[in-house]
XYZ file of C-alpha atoms in Angstrom:
556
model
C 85.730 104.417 90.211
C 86.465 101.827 87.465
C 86.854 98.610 88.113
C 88.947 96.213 85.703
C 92.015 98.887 85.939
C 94.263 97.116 84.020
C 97.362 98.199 85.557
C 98.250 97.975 89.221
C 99.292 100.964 91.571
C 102.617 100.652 93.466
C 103.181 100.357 97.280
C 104.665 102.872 98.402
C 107.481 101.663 100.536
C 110.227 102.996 103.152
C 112.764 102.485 105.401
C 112.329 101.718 108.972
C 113.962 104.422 110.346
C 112.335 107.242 110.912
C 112.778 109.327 107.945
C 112.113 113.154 107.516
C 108.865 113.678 108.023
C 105.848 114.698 110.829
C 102.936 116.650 112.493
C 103.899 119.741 111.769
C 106.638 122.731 112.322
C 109.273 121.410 114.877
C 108.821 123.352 118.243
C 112.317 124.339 117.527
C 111.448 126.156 114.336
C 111.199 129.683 113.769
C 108.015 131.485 113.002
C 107.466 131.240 108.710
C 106.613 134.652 108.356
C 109.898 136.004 109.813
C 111.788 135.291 106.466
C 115.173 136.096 107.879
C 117.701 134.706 109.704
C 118.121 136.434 113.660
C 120.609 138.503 112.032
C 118.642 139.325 108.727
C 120.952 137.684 106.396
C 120.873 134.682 104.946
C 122.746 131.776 106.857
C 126.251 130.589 105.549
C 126.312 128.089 107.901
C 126.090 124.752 106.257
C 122.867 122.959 107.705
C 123.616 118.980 108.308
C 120.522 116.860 108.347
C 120.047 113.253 107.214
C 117.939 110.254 105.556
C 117.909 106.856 106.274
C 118.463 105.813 102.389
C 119.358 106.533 99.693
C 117.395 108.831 96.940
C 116.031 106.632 94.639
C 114.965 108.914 91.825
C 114.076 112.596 91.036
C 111.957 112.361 87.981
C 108.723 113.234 89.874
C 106.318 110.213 88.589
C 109.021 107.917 88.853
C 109.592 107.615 92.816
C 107.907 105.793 95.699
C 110.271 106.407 98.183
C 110.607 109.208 101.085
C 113.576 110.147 100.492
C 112.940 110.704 96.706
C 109.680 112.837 97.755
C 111.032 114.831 100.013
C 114.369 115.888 98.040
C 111.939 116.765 94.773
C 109.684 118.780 97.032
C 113.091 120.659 98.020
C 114.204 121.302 94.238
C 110.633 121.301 92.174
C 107.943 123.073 93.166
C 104.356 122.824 92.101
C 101.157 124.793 91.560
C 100.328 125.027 95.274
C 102.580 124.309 98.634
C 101.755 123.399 101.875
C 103.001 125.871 104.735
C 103.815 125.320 108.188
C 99.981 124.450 109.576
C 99.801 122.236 106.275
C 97.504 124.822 104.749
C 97.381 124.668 101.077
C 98.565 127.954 99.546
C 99.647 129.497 96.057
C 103.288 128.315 94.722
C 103.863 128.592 90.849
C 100.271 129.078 91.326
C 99.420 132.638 90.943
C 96.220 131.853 93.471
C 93.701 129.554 95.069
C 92.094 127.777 91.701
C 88.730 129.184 89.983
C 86.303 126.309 90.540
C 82.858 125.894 88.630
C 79.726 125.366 90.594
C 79.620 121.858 89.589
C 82.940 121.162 90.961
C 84.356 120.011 87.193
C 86.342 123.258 85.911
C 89.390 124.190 87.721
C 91.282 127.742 85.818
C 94.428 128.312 87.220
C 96.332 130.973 86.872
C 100.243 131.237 87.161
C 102.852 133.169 88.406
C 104.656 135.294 85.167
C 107.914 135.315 87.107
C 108.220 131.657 88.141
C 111.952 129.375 85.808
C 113.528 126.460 85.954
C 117.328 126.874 86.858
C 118.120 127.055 83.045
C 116.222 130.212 82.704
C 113.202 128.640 80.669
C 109.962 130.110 82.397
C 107.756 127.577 83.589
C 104.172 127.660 81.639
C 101.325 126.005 81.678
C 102.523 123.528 79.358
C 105.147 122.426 81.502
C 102.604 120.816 83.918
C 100.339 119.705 80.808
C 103.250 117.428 79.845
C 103.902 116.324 83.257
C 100.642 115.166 84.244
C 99.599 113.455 80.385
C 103.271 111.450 80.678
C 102.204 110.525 84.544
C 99.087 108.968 82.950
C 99.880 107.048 80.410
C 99.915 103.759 81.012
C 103.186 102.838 78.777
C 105.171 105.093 81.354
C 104.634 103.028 84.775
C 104.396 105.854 86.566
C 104.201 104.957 90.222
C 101.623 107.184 90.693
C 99.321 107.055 87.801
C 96.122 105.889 89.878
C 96.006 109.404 91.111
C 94.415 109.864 87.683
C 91.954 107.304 88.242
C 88.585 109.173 88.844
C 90.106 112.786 89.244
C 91.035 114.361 85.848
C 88.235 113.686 82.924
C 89.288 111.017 80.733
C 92.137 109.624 83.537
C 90.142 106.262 84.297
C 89.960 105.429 80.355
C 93.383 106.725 80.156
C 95.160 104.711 82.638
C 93.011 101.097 81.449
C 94.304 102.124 77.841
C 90.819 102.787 76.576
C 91.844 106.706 75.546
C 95.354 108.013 74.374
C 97.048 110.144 77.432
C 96.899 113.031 74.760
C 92.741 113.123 75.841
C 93.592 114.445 79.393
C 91.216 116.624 80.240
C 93.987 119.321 81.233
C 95.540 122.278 78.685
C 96.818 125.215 78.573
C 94.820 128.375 77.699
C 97.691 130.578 76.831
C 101.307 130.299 78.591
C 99.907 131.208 81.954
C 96.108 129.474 82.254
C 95.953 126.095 83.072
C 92.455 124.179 82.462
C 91.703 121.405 84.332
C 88.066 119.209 83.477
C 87.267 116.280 86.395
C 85.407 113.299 85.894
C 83.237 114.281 88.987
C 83.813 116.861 91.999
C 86.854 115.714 94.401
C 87.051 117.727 97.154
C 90.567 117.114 98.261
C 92.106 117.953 94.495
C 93.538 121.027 94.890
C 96.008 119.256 98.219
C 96.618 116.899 95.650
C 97.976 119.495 93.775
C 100.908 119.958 96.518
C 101.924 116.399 95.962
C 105.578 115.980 93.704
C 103.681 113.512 91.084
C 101.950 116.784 89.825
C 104.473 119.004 89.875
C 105.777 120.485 86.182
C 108.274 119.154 83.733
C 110.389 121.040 81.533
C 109.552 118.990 78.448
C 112.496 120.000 75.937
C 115.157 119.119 78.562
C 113.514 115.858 79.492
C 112.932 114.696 76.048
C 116.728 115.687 75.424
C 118.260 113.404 78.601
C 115.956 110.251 77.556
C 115.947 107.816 80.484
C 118.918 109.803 81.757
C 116.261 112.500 82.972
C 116.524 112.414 86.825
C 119.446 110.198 87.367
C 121.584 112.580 88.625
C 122.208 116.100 89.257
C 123.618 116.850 85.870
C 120.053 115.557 84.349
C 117.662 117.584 86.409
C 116.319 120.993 85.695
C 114.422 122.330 88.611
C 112.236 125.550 89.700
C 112.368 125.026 93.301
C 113.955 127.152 96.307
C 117.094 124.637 96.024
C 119.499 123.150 93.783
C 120.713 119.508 94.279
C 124.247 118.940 93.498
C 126.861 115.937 94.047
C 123.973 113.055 93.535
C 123.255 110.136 91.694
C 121.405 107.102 92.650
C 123.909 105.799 94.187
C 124.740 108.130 96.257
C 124.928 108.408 100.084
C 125.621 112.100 100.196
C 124.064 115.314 98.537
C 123.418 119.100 98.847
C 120.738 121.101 97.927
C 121.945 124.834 97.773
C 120.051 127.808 96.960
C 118.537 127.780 93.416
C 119.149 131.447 92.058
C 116.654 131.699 89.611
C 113.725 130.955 92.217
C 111.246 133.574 92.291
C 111.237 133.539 96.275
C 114.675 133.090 96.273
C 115.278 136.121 98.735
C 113.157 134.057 101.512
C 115.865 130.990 100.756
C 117.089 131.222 104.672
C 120.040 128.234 104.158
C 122.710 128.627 101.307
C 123.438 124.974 101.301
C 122.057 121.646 103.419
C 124.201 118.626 103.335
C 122.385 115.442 103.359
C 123.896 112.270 104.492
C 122.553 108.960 104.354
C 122.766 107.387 107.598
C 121.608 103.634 108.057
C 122.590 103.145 111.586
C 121.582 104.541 114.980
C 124.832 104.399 116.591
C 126.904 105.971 114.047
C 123.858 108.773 113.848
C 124.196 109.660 117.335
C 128.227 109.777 117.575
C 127.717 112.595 114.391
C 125.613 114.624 116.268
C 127.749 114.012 119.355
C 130.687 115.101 117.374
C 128.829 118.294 115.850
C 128.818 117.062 112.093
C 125.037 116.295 112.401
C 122.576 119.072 113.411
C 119.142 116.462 113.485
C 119.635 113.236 114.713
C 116.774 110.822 113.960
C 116.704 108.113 117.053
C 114.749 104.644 117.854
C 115.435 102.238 120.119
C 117.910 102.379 122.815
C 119.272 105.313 121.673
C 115.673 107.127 121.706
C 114.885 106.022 125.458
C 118.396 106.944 126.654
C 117.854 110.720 125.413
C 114.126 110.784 126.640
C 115.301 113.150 129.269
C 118.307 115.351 126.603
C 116.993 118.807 126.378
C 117.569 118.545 122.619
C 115.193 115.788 122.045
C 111.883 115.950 120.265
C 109.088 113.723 119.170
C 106.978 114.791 116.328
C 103.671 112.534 115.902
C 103.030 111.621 112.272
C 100.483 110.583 109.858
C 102.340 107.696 108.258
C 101.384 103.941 109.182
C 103.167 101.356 109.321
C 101.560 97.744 108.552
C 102.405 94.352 107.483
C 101.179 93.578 103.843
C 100.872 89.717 102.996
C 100.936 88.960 99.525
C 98.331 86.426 98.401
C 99.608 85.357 95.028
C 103.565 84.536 94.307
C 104.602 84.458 90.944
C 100.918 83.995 89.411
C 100.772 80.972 91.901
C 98.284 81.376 95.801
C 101.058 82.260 98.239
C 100.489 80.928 102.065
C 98.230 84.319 102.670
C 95.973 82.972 100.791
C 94.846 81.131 103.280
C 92.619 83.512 105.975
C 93.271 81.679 108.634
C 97.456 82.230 108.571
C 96.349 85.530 107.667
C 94.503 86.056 110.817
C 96.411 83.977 113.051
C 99.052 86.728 112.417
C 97.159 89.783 113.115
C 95.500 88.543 116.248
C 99.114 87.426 117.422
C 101.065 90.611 116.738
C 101.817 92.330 120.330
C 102.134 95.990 118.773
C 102.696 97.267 122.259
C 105.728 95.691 122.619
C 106.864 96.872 119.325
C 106.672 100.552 119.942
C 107.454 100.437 123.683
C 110.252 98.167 123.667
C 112.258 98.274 119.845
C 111.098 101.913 118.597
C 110.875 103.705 121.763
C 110.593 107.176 119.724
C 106.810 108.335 120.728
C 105.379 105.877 118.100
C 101.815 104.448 118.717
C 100.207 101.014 118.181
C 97.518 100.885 116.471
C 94.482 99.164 115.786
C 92.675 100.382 112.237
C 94.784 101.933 108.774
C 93.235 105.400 109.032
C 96.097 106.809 111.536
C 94.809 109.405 114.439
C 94.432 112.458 114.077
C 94.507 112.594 110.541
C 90.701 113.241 109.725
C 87.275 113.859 111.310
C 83.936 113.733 110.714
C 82.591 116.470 108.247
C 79.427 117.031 111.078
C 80.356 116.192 113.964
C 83.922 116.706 113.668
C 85.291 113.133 116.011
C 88.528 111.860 114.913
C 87.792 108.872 112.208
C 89.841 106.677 114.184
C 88.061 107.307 117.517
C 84.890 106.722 115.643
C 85.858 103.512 113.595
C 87.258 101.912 116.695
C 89.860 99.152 117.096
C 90.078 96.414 115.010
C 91.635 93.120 115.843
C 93.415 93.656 118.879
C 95.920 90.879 120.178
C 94.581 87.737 121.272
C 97.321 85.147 121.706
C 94.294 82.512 122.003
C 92.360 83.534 119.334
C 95.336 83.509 117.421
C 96.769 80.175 118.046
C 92.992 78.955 116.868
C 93.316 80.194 113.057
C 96.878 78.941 112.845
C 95.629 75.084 113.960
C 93.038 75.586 111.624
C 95.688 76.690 108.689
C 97.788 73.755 110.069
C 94.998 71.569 109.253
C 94.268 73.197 105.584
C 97.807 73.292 104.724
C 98.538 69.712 105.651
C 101.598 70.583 108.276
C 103.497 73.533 109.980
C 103.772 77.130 108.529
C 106.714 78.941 107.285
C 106.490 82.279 106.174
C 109.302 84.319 104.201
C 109.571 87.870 105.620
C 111.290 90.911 103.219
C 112.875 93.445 104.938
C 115.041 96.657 104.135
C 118.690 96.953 105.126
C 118.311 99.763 107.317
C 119.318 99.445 111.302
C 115.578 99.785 112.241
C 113.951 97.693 109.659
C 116.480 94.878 110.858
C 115.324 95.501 114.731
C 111.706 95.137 113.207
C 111.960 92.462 111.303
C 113.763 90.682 114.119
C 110.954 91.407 116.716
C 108.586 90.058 114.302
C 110.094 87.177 113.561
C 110.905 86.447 117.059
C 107.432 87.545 118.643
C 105.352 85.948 116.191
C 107.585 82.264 116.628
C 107.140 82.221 120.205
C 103.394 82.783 120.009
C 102.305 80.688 117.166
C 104.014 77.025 117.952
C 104.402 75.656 114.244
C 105.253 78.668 112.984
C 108.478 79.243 110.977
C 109.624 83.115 109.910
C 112.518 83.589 107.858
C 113.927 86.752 107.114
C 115.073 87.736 104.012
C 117.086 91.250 103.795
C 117.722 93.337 101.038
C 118.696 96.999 99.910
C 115.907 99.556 100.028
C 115.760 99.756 95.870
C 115.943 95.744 95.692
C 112.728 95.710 98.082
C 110.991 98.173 96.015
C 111.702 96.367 92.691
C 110.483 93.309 94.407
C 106.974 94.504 96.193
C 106.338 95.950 92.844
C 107.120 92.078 90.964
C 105.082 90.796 94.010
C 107.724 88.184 94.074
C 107.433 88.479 98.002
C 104.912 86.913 101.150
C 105.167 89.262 103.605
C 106.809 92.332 104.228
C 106.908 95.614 106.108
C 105.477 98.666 104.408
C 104.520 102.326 105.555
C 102.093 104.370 103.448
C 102.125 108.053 103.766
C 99.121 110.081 103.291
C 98.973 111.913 99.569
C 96.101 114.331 100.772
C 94.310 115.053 103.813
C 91.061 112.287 102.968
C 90.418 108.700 104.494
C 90.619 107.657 100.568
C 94.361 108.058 100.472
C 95.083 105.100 102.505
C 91.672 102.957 101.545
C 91.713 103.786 97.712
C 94.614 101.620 97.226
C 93.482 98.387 98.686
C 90.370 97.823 95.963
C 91.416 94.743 93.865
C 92.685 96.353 90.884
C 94.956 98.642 92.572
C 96.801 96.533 95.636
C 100.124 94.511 94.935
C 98.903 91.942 97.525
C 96.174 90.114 95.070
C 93.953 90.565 97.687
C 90.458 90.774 95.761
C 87.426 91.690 97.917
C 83.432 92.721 95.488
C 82.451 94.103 99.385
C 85.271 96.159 99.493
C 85.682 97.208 95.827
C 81.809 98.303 96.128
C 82.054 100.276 99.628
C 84.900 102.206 97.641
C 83.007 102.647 94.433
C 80.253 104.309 96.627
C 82.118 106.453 98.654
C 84.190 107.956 95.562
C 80.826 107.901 93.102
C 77.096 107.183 94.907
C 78.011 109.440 98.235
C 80.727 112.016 96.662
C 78.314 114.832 97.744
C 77.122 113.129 100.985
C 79.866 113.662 103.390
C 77.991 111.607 105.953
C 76.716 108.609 104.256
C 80.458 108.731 102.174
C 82.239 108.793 106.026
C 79.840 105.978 107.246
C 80.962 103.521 103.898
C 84.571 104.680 104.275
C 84.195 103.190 107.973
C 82.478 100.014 106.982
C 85.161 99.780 104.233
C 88.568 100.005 106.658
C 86.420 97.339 108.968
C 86.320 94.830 105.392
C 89.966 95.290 104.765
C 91.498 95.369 108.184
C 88.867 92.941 110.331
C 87.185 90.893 107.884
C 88.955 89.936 105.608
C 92.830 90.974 107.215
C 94.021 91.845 103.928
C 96.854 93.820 105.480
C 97.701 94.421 109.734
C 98.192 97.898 110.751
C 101.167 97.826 113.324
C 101.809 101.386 114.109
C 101.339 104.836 113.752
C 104.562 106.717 113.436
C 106.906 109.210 115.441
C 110.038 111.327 114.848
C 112.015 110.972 117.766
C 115.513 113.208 117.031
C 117.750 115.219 118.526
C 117.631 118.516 117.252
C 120.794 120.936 117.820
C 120.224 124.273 119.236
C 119.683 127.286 116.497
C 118.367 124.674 114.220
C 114.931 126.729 113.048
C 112.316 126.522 110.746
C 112.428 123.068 108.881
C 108.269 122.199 108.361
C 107.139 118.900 108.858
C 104.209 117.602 106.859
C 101.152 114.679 107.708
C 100.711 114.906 104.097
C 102.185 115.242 100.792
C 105.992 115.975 101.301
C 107.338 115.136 104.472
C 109.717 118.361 105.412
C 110.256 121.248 103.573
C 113.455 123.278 104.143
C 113.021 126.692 102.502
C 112.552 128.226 105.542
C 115.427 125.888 107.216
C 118.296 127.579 109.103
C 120.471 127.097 111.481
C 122.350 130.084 113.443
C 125.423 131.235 113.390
């Protein structure tokens, strides 16, 4: 890896609320291969499901949000999918890539019968314009990093050393894509699965402009589904089957409505009435339905942590000071938080590397049985760093906290707030809420001190939480040579050690979490809904998209 990338990778950031996403098929969904409803039609029956924002773009590298990701994974489609088990398998990819021995050549070959909803076929070209416009640096993509150390020239590319037109990706003929690496990366082809690297239909989005994505008259799409009545500011949509898909006869719904539902109560009184067929539930609401035959909780990948920024507007914020920093994390009672204000199956947790996500390449133990926990709560302990930050700082501590508008981030926030003032004397927390767009625009300004944030695995590797921390990626200005080097070995020195590269990627999440708290993991995330009977086959992700819905039905 690079160091001295001149541009900085976004956070990504959601809401609160439990948002579509999860370990894997529901236990209420149908078997995949059965690609027909229970009376082999298709389903008329309008499927109701929800998010808990709004969607905040659908150009593909322009998005950070889950709502945005998991509506483009709905209506674009890339080279490869992932299905039910989260295997990766062929989409507008005609089959599993040809990879050279060295690990540096990927040929692709695609699917002949794959268009966008205007007709157009989708070629090679499509994804060769995608994926040069994701990494150049003029675009401020939101997920240009991915570039860094992956495709050959992406690192030079994306610190404006090399134009984007150097990408070491083209097309062969209308059907080959080439792909050259900068090294081996064993986790590329999931990558692939992920929305920043699905295709673009380059005439129509050089025809809308900025308009591209904006609404559903400025999309063109070659997924299963269509997305019609949305804009960006919408709180309502529907994706509906897209006619020109190629698998289009294994489309189970003709139309889901989406409705964007920001509190609990009014989320539980739909599906009480019947106009909601999933009900996503924390809180009160989630402990009262423990026992409701209809209710579910589906363990996740996605953590949830508190980032503290240490430089606010190009001047050292309060986290610059370790000892506020750690006075925080060793004060936290995470426990409480997912007991008493989530209630939905979530976990507390102890390290960024969630459970269950990844083991050992030998001896196959789960990375965050292995690593340990890291800073657990010590309400002593704690109250020591914050006298020493008194001291430093000349006085008391207040500390502005961002949060989203959403039911659950407000019940967060609030338990923060008061948990942290009742256990740190001399400590002051304000909260400061905001819409979900306004709290993006302002985590990626870093015109913020601290602030909730929950980062969603991209691919099925340790990296994809750690990668994003080194000093030229983070939006915290949180600058670490230790932790920048463990990184650089793991991704260069040890790339085809798997158990020296697990070893530094253990030593590195013990740098970032416990020795220098550059961020506090707080918990690792459930889906606790109600799910109506006859609702079958939505697929729930731990990486990439969240939920997929072509094989998403609900009986008649």
């Amino acid at each position: 890896m690079k160091k001295g990338l001149k541009q900085s990778m976004t956070l990504i950031t959601t809401v609160l609320l439990l948002s579509a996403c999860g370990g894997n098929t529901s236990n209420k969904a149908a078997d995949s291969t059965d690609n027909k409803t229970s009376t082999g039609q298709k389903s008329s029956r309008v499927l109701n499901l929800m998010e808990a924002s709004e969607v905040g773009s659908m150009d593909t590298i322009f998005t950070q949000d889950e709502p945005s990701v998991n509506a483009q994974s709905n209506v674009f489609e890339g080279l490869y999918q992932l299905d039910e088990k989260d295997n990766v398998i062929p989409a507008v990819a005609k089959e599993m890539p040809e990879i050279s021995e060295d690990g540096k050549t990927y040929k692709i070959k695609l699917r002949e019968d794959a268009k966008w909803s205007n007709g157009d076929n989708v070629t090679a070209n499509d994804f060769v314009f995608a994926w040069k416009k994701m990494a150049d640096p003029k675009n401020q993509a939101n997920y240009f990093f991915l570039m860094d150390g992956t495709i050959l020239n992406g690192t030079e590319i994306v610190n404006e050393e090399k134009s984007a037109d150097e990408l070491g990706v083209k097309a062969l003929d209308d059907y080959t894509l080439e792909i050259k690496m900068e090294k081996p990366v064993t986790y590329f082809t999931s990558l692939l699965a992920f929305s920043p690297f699905f295709p673009q239909n380059e005439k129509f989005v050089m025809e809308k402009g900025k308009q591209y994505g904006t609404s559903s008259d400025n999309i063109v799409s070659n997924g299963p589904f269509l997305m019609e009545n949305w804009d960006q500011s919408s709180m309502s949509w529907d994706l509906v089957q897209n006619p020109n898909y190629y698998d289009a006869d294994k489309v189970k719904s003709e139309k889901i409505h989406f409705e964007v539902l920001k509190e609990t109560n009014t989320v539980f009184n739909l599906y009480e009435s019947g106009e909601l067929d999933v009900a996503i539930l924390t809180g009160d609401f989630a402990k009262q339905n423990k026992d409701n035959p209809d209710y579910e909780a589906i363990q996740r990948s996605k953590v949830y942590s508190l980032r503290m920024n240490q430089k606010r507007n190009d001047k050292p914020s309060i986290f610059a000071n370790e000892n506020v920093r750690k006075a925080i994390a060793y004060a936290l009672d995470k426990k409480s938080l997912v007991e008493n204000i989530l209630a939905d199956g979530s976990k507390d947790i102890y390290g960024y590397i969630p459970k269950d996500f990844v083991s050992n390449p030998e001896t196959g133990e789960d990375f965050r049985k292995e690593a340990g926990n890291l800073v657990k709560t010590d309400e002593k302990l704690a109250n020591d760093y914050l006298d020493k930050a008194k001291k430093e700082l000349n006085g008391d501590v207040t500390i502005e906290l961002l949060s989203k508008d959403g039911d659950g981030d407000k019940k967060v926030a609030e338990f923060i707030q008061g948990q942290l003032e009742k256990t740190l004397p001399g400590l002051k927390i304000n909260v400061k809420t905001v819409p979900l767009n306004n709290s993006i625009e302002l985590m990626k300004k870093g015109d913020y001190e601290l602030s909730v944030s929950m980062w969603g695995p991209d691919y099925q590797d340790p990296m994809t939480f750690l990668e994003s921390s080194v000093s030229t990626k983070n939006k915290t200005s949180y600058h670490s040579e230790k932790y920048d080097q463990l990184i650089d070995e793991a991704s260069n020195k040890y790339a085809n050690e798997p158990e020296k590269r697990w070893e530094t990627l253990i030593a590195a999440e013990k740098v970032l979490v416990e020795e220098d708290v550059a961020l506090i993991p707080l918990y690792q995330q459930a889906r606790g809904q109600l799910v109506r009977p006859g609702v079958e086959g939505i697929d729930y992700h731990n990486f990439g998209a969240t939920s997929t819905y072509k094989n998403a039905y609900i009986k008649e």
